[in-house]
Amino acid sequence: MPELPEVETTKNGLLPLLKHQIVARAVRHRDNLRWEIPKLLETLLANQTMLDINRRGKYLLMRFEVGTLIIHLGMSGSIKVVDSSAALLKHDHFELIFEHGKSMRLNDPRRFGAVLFSEDGSHPLLDTLGVEPLEDEFDEAYLYNKSRNKVQNIKTFIMNSKVVVGVGNIYACESLFASGIDPTSQAGSVSKKRYALLTQHIKNILKKAIKAGGTTLQDFSQVDGTPGYFTQTLSVYGREGEKCNHCSGKISRLIQNQRSTFYCKNCQS
């Protein structure tokens, strides 16, 4: 699933190509993804200038004078910018065709993504989101204060988007490993000192992943089609049975909340 670094990478790739460009047409190549793609977009966005592109959690927010286009990449989605004359690919489900000859296409094989619209930029899906992990509000005391009396495991806790957005499965595993924290620990039992360390590693790992263009495991690729290169630096994720980079042990895997957790029993206690 594309996580915060992948969505941030997509946003950064789109901005220089599409900001201040005029939409000639919006095209729905299917009626729905996770939810219906609003039909009104086909007329509403015609002749509109894309004023800016922002990110909130894993959502891309494309701002026009008439409102905000909200896009989520779902489990397998990616966005490409190509010449508008280029042939459509299988699973290209939504498209913005621009007057300068380029086309932005959302490709989503599993169709768990979303294309939504808001006149004022707000939406129920955005209203419940927690803090952004790369902003100042996410400081060394934030997770500790939020975790008090929480009995759920710490990995599930830091992946809760109502607590902090964008710390998906890959980056949760990597951050817990870097912090030496057992992923099965109860969130409320972890010390303030360890939460301070975890907060810093979450920030650092997300920044490194963004700089590397995200992580490509299966479907994700950047706006220009290149993969994300953070895959090459993963310490634990996807490495079950392989030797730990920091000790003589091997990487283990367990299932938490129907997701695979990768960790080192020696290094994380």
Short mmCIF file of C-alpha atoms in Angstrom, two decimals:
data_model
loop_
_atom_site.label_atom_id
_atom_site.label_comp_id
_atom_site.label_asym_id
_atom_site.label_seq_id
_atom_site.Cartn_x
_atom_site.Cartn_y
_atom_site.Cartn_z
CA MET A 1 0.00 0.00 0.00
CA PRO A 2 1.37 3.47 -0.84
CA GLU A 3 2.16 5.16 2.46
CA LEU A 4 3.11 8.72 3.41
CA PRO A 5 6.52 8.77 1.63
CA GLU A 6 4.99 7.39 -1.56
CA VAL A 7 2.17 9.96 -1.51
CA GLU A 8 4.60 12.78 -0.69
CA THR A 9 6.84 11.61 -3.54
CA THR A 10 3.86 11.64 -5.88
CA LYS A 11 2.89 15.15 -4.78
CA ASN A 12 6.44 16.42 -5.28
CA GLY A 13 6.54 14.89 -8.74
CA LEU A 14 3.21 16.36 -9.80
CA LEU A 15 3.75 19.94 -8.63
CA PRO A 16 6.29 21.10 -11.24
CA LEU A 17 4.35 19.39 -14.02
CA LEU A 18 0.78 20.42 -13.24
CA LYS A 19 0.66 23.46 -10.94
CA HIS A 20 -0.89 26.46 -12.74
CA GLN A 21 -1.86 24.25 -15.70
CA ILE A 22 -5.38 24.34 -17.15
CA VAL A 23 -7.56 21.23 -17.32
CA ALA A 24 -9.07 20.64 -20.74
CA ARG A 25 -11.08 17.58 -19.70
CA ALA A 26 -11.64 15.27 -16.76
CA VAL A 27 -12.45 11.70 -17.78
CA ARG A 28 -13.87 8.83 -15.74
CA HIS A 29 -12.79 5.59 -17.42
CA ARG A 30 -14.92 3.73 -14.88
CA ASP A 31 -17.72 4.93 -12.62
CA ASN A 32 -16.30 3.89 -9.29
CA LEU A 33 -13.26 2.82 -7.32
CA ARG A 34 -13.77 2.30 -3.58
CA TRP A 35 -16.60 4.81 -3.92
CA GLU A 36 -18.28 6.39 -6.92
CA ILE A 37 -16.13 8.88 -8.83
CA PRO A 38 -18.32 12.02 -8.98
CA LYS A 39 -19.70 12.40 -12.50
CA LEU A 40 -19.85 16.18 -12.06
CA LEU A 41 -16.03 16.29 -12.26
CA GLU A 42 -16.24 15.88 -16.03
CA THR A 43 -17.89 19.29 -16.38
CA LEU A 44 -16.80 20.98 -13.14
CA LEU A 45 -13.04 20.73 -13.74
CA ALA A 46 -13.07 21.65 -17.44
CA ASN A 47 -11.16 24.93 -18.00
CA GLN A 48 -10.09 25.02 -14.35
CA THR A 49 -6.52 25.89 -13.33
CA MET A 50 -4.80 23.63 -10.83
CA LEU A 51 -3.79 26.13 -8.16
CA ASP A 52 -1.82 23.85 -5.85
CA ILE A 53 -1.29 20.27 -4.69
CA ASN A 54 -1.00 19.35 -1.02
CA ARG A 55 -0.95 16.16 1.03
CA ARG A 56 -2.88 15.27 4.18
CA GLY A 57 -1.97 11.85 5.52
CA LYS A 58 -2.19 9.55 2.49
CA TYR A 59 -4.56 11.85 0.59
CA LEU A 60 -3.56 14.11 -2.30
CA LEU A 61 -5.43 17.40 -2.30
CA MET A 62 -5.56 19.16 -5.69
CA ARG A 63 -6.95 22.66 -5.29
CA PHE A 64 -9.00 24.49 -7.93
CA GLU A 65 -11.09 27.64 -7.68
CA VAL A 66 -14.27 25.53 -7.61
CA GLY A 67 -13.00 23.22 -4.84
CA THR A 68 -10.57 20.44 -4.02
CA LEU A 69 -10.06 17.12 -5.80
CA ILE A 70 -9.20 14.46 -3.20
CA ILE A 71 -7.31 11.37 -4.36
CA HIS A 72 -6.30 8.29 -2.37
CA LEU A 73 -4.04 5.68 -3.98
CA GLY A 74 -5.62 2.78 -2.11
CA MET A 75 -3.76 -0.54 -1.95
CA SER A 76 -2.11 -0.49 -5.36
CA GLY A 77 -2.60 2.89 -6.98
CA SER A 78 -0.13 5.21 -8.65
CA ILE A 79 -0.34 8.41 -10.67
CA LYS A 80 1.59 9.08 -13.87
CA VAL A 81 1.91 12.16 -16.04
CA VAL A 82 2.20 11.24 -19.72
CA ASP A 83 1.60 12.82 -23.11
CA SER A 84 -2.15 13.09 -23.57
CA SER A 85 -1.82 11.17 -26.84
CA ALA A 86 -0.33 8.12 -25.09
CA ALA A 87 -2.40 4.95 -25.13
CA LEU A 88 -4.35 4.16 -21.98
CA LEU A 89 -3.02 1.33 -19.84
CA LYS A 90 -5.13 -1.35 -18.23
CA HIS A 91 -6.45 -0.02 -14.89
CA ASP A 92 -6.14 3.67 -15.88
CA HIS A 93 -9.43 4.63 -14.23
CA PHE A 94 -9.38 8.42 -13.95
CA GLU A 95 -7.66 11.09 -16.04
CA LEU A 96 -7.12 14.82 -16.13
CA ILE A 97 -6.17 16.02 -19.60
CA PHE A 98 -4.41 19.39 -19.59
CA GLU A 99 -4.24 22.06 -22.27
CA HIS A 100 -0.42 21.92 -22.34
CA GLY A 101 -0.56 18.40 -23.82
CA LYS A 102 -0.02 16.32 -20.68
CA SER A 103 -2.35 13.90 -18.97
CA MET A 104 -2.47 12.85 -15.31
CA ARG A 105 -3.70 9.27 -14.97
CA LEU A 106 -4.67 7.34 -11.86
CA ASN A 107 -3.90 3.65 -12.30
CA ASP A 108 -5.38 1.37 -9.63
CA PRO A 109 -5.40 -2.40 -10.33
CA ARG A 110 -7.17 -3.37 -7.10
CA ARG A 111 -9.60 -0.42 -7.15
CA PHE A 112 -9.31 0.41 -3.43
CA GLY A 113 -8.37 4.01 -4.23
CA ALA A 114 -10.68 7.00 -4.29
CA VAL A 115 -11.42 10.11 -6.32
CA LEU A 116 -13.59 12.52 -4.34
CA PHE A 117 -14.43 16.22 -4.38
CA SER A 118 -15.02 18.93 -1.78
CA GLU A 119 -16.12 22.50 -2.43
CA ASP A 120 -14.44 23.84 0.72
CA GLY A 121 -11.52 21.40 1.05
CA SER A 122 -12.98 19.56 4.05
CA HIS A 123 -14.18 15.96 4.09
CA PRO A 124 -15.21 13.42 6.76
CA LEU A 125 -12.26 11.22 5.76
CA LEU A 126 -9.88 14.08 6.56
CA ASP A 127 -11.58 15.39 9.69
CA THR A 128 -10.53 12.48 11.96
CA LEU A 129 -6.87 12.34 10.94
CA GLY A 130 -4.15 12.73 13.57
CA VAL A 131 -1.03 14.86 13.44
CA GLU A 132 1.46 14.87 10.58
CA PRO A 133 4.66 13.06 11.69
CA LEU A 134 6.97 15.54 9.98
CA GLU A 135 5.48 18.59 11.66
CA ASP A 136 6.47 20.17 14.98
CA GLU A 137 3.34 19.00 16.79
CA PHE A 138 4.67 15.46 16.55
CA ASP A 139 7.30 15.93 19.25
CA GLU A 140 8.99 13.69 21.80
CA ALA A 141 6.06 13.92 24.25
CA TYR A 142 3.19 13.43 21.79
CA LEU A 143 3.17 9.63 21.45
CA TYR A 144 3.91 9.11 25.13
CA ASN A 145 0.95 11.26 26.18
CA LYS A 146 -1.40 9.61 23.67
CA SER A 147 -0.32 6.10 24.72
CA ARG A 148 -1.14 6.27 28.42
CA ASN A 149 -3.47 3.44 29.47
CA LYS A 150 -3.40 1.93 25.97
CA VAL A 151 -3.26 -1.88 26.09
CA GLN A 152 -2.97 -2.44 22.30
CA ASN A 153 0.44 -3.36 20.92
CA ILE A 154 2.70 -0.46 20.05
CA LYS A 155 2.85 -1.23 16.34
CA THR A 156 -0.93 -1.03 16.00
CA PHE A 157 -0.88 2.15 18.08
CA ILE A 158 1.58 4.05 15.88
CA MET A 159 -0.25 2.87 12.73
CA ASN A 160 -3.53 4.38 13.92
CA SER A 161 -4.20 7.34 11.62
CA LYS A 162 -6.26 9.02 14.33
CA VAL A 163 -3.06 9.22 16.41
CA VAL A 164 -0.50 10.02 13.71
CA VAL A 165 -0.95 9.81 9.95
CA GLY A 166 1.16 7.98 7.42
CA VAL A 167 3.12 5.52 9.59
CA GLY A 168 2.12 2.47 7.57
CA ASN A 169 3.25 -1.11 7.98
CA ILE A 170 6.66 -0.79 6.33
CA TYR A 171 7.70 2.32 8.23
CA ALA A 172 6.26 1.11 11.55
CA CYS A 173 8.38 -2.06 11.33
CA GLU A 174 11.49 -0.12 10.38
CA SER A 175 11.01 2.54 13.08
CA LEU A 176 10.41 0.02 15.86
CA PHE A 177 13.52 -1.89 14.80
CA ALA A 178 15.65 1.26 14.76
CA SER A 179 14.35 2.10 18.25
CA GLY A 180 14.94 -1.40 19.65
CA ILE A 181 11.29 -1.75 20.70
CA ASP A 182 9.48 -5.10 20.72
CA PRO A 183 6.44 -4.67 18.42
CA THR A 184 4.31 -6.76 20.79
CA SER A 185 4.84 -4.37 23.73
CA GLN A 186 1.70 -2.73 25.10
CA ALA A 187 1.67 0.89 23.98
CA GLY A 188 0.95 2.11 27.49
CA SER A 189 3.93 0.26 28.97
CA VAL A 190 6.63 1.90 26.84
CA SER A 191 8.69 4.56 28.58
CA LYS A 192 8.79 8.25 27.69
CA LYS A 193 12.49 7.92 26.84
CA ARG A 194 11.76 5.17 24.33
CA TYR A 195 8.89 7.12 22.80
CA ALA A 196 11.22 10.08 22.32
CA LEU A 197 13.63 7.78 20.48
CA LEU A 198 10.81 6.24 18.42
CA THR A 199 9.51 9.67 17.43
CA GLN A 200 12.90 10.69 16.10
CA HIS A 201 13.32 7.45 14.15
CA ILE A 202 9.86 7.78 12.60
CA LYS A 203 10.75 11.27 11.40
CA ASN A 204 14.19 10.24 10.11
CA ILE A 205 12.99 7.11 8.33
CA LEU A 206 10.09 8.89 6.64
CA LYS A 207 12.42 11.67 5.48
CA LYS A 208 14.91 9.13 4.09
CA ALA A 209 12.12 7.27 2.32
CA ILE A 210 10.84 10.48 0.72
CA LYS A 211 14.35 11.36 -0.43
CA ALA A 212 14.66 7.87 -1.97
CA GLY A 213 11.35 8.23 -3.82
CA GLY A 214 9.40 5.91 -1.55
CA THR A 215 9.36 2.12 -1.38
CA THR A 216 8.43 -0.09 -4.33
CA LEU A 217 7.37 -3.62 -3.38
CA GLN A 218 4.87 -4.45 -6.11
CA ASP A 219 2.78 -1.74 -7.76
CA PHE A 220 4.02 1.67 -6.67
CA SER A 221 6.12 3.82 -8.96
CA GLN A 222 6.86 7.52 -9.13
CA VAL A 223 5.17 10.01 -11.44
CA ASP A 224 7.77 9.38 -14.15
CA GLY A 225 7.43 5.60 -13.82
CA THR A 226 10.63 4.94 -11.86
CA PRO A 227 10.47 2.77 -8.72
CA GLY A 228 11.02 3.96 -5.16
CA TYR A 229 14.53 3.11 -4.01
CA PHE A 230 14.00 2.95 -0.23
CA THR A 231 13.43 -0.79 -0.72
CA GLN A 232 17.19 -1.20 -0.93
CA THR A 233 17.72 0.09 2.61
CA LEU A 234 15.03 -1.87 4.48
CA SER A 235 16.42 -3.41 7.67
CA VAL A 236 13.60 -5.81 8.58
CA TYR A 237 10.54 -5.44 6.37
CA GLY A 238 10.16 -8.38 3.98
CA ARG A 239 13.36 -10.03 5.26
CA GLU A 240 12.00 -12.99 7.24
CA GLY A 241 14.71 -15.59 7.85
CA GLU A 242 17.52 -13.32 6.66
CA LYS A 243 20.41 -12.29 8.88
CA CYS A 244 19.89 -9.17 10.97
CA ASN A 245 22.13 -6.30 9.93
CA HIS A 246 22.91 -5.46 13.57
CA CYS A 247 23.41 -8.85 15.27
CA SER A 248 23.92 -12.54 14.58
CA GLY A 249 20.19 -13.32 14.76
CA LYS A 250 17.61 -13.70 12.00
CA ILE A 251 14.60 -11.58 11.14
CA SER A 252 11.31 -13.02 12.38
CA ARG A 253 7.74 -12.44 11.24
CA LEU A 254 4.46 -12.48 13.13
CA ILE A 255 0.91 -11.39 12.33
CA GLN A 256 -0.60 -8.39 14.12
CA ASN A 257 -4.04 -7.12 13.14
CA GLN A 258 -3.88 -9.18 9.93
CA ARG A 259 -0.58 -7.57 8.89
CA SER A 260 2.90 -9.03 8.82
CA THR A 261 5.31 -7.60 11.37
CA PHE A 262 9.03 -8.08 10.76
CA TYR A 263 11.45 -7.71 13.65
CA CYS A 264 14.61 -9.01 15.32
CA LYS A 265 14.06 -10.85 18.60
CA ASN A 266 17.60 -10.04 19.72
CA CYS A 267 17.60 -6.33 18.94
CA GLN A 268 14.01 -5.54 19.94
CA SER A 269 13.14 -6.23 23.56
#
